[in-house]
Coordinates of C-alpha atoms in Angstrom, one line a residue:
S1 CA 21.0 -17.7 14.9
K2 CA 19.5 -14.8 16.7
P3 CA 15.7 -14.7 17.2
A4 CA 13.8 -12.1 15.2
L5 CA 12.4 -9.0 16.9
T6 CA 8.7 -8.6 16.3
V7 CA 7.7 -5.1 15.1
V8 CA 4.0 -4.0 15.1
S9 CA 3.2 -1.5 12.4
N10 CA 0.2 0.3 11.0
P11 CA 0.6 0.1 7.2
S12 CA -1.6 3.1 6.5
W13 CA 0.7 5.8 7.7
K14 CA 2.5 7.2 4.6
P15 CA 5.3 8.1 4.2
F16 CA 6.4 6.3 7.4
E17 CA 4.8 2.9 7.0
Y18 CA 2.7 1.5 4.2
F19 CA 2.2 -1.4 1.8
V20 CA 3.3 -1.6 -1.8
N21 CA 1.7 -4.4 -3.8
T22 CA 4.3 -6.2 -5.9
I23 CA 2.9 -9.0 -8.0
D24 CA -0.2 -9.0 -5.7
I25 CA 2.0 -9.6 -2.7
P26 CA 1.9 -6.7 -0.1
Q27 CA 5.4 -5.6 0.8
F28 CA 6.3 -3.2 3.6
A29 CA 7.6 0.2 2.6
G30 CA 8.3 3.6 4.1
I31 CA 10.8 5.5 6.2
N32 CA 10.4 3.3 9.3
Y33 CA 10.8 0.1 7.3
A34 CA 13.9 1.5 5.5
L35 CA 15.5 2.4 8.9
L36 CA 14.8 -1.0 10.3
K37 CA 16.2 -2.6 7.2
K38 CA 19.4 -0.6 7.5
I39 CA 19.7 -1.6 11.2
S40 CA 19.3 -5.2 10.2
E41 CA 22.0 -4.9 7.5
K42 CA 24.5 -3.3 9.9
S43 CA 23.8 -5.4 13.0
G44 CA 22.5 -8.7 11.8
I45 CA 19.3 -8.3 13.8
T46 CA 16.3 -9.5 12.0
F47 CA 12.7 -8.2 12.2
K48 CA 9.3 -9.9 11.8
F49 CA 6.5 -7.5 11.0
I50 CA 2.9 -7.6 12.3
T51 CA 0.3 -5.4 10.7
T52 CA -2.8 -3.9 12.3
K53 CA -5.7 -1.8 11.1
S54 CA -5.2 1.2 13.4
Y55 CA -2.7 2.9 15.6
P56 CA -4.6 2.1 18.8
E57 CA -4.6 -1.6 17.7
S58 CA -0.8 -1.4 17.2
V59 CA -0.4 0.1 20.7
S60 CA -2.6 -2.6 22.2
C61 CA -0.6 -5.3 20.5
F62 CA 2.6 -3.9 21.9
I63 CA 1.2 -3.4 25.4
S64 CA 0.0 -7.0 25.5
N65 CA 3.5 -8.2 24.6
H66 CA 2.7 -9.5 21.1
A67 CA 5.5 -7.3 19.7
D68 CA 9.0 -6.2 20.8
I69 CA 8.9 -2.9 18.9
L70 CA 6.1 -0.4 18.3
S71 CA 7.2 1.3 15.0
G72 CA 6.6 5.0 14.8
Y73 CA 5.4 5.5 18.4
S74 CA 3.9 8.9 19.1
R75 CA 1.8 9.9 22.1
E76 CA 0.2 12.6 20.0
A77 CA -0.8 10.1 17.3
L78 CA -2.4 7.9 19.9
Y79 CA -4.2 10.9 21.4
H80 CA -5.6 12.1 18.0
S81 CA -6.6 8.6 16.9
N82 CA -9.1 8.1 19.8

């Protein structure tokens, strides 16, 4: 089996990334999640998600090699979040 790619994501970025509580269990939702889910269905690649509390924390996690993919990267978002 193929190893899962790790995706770091900030779950407070509606409509792109956010949590939906289903039976008190947070589930990822949003445009970015839907795109990755479709990629997984078509390619067989699996994704494991890491959440952070802020966009700069997500970038830091990615830069320090704790994730393979930084979901929703934007230089402008990083600039405006500092």
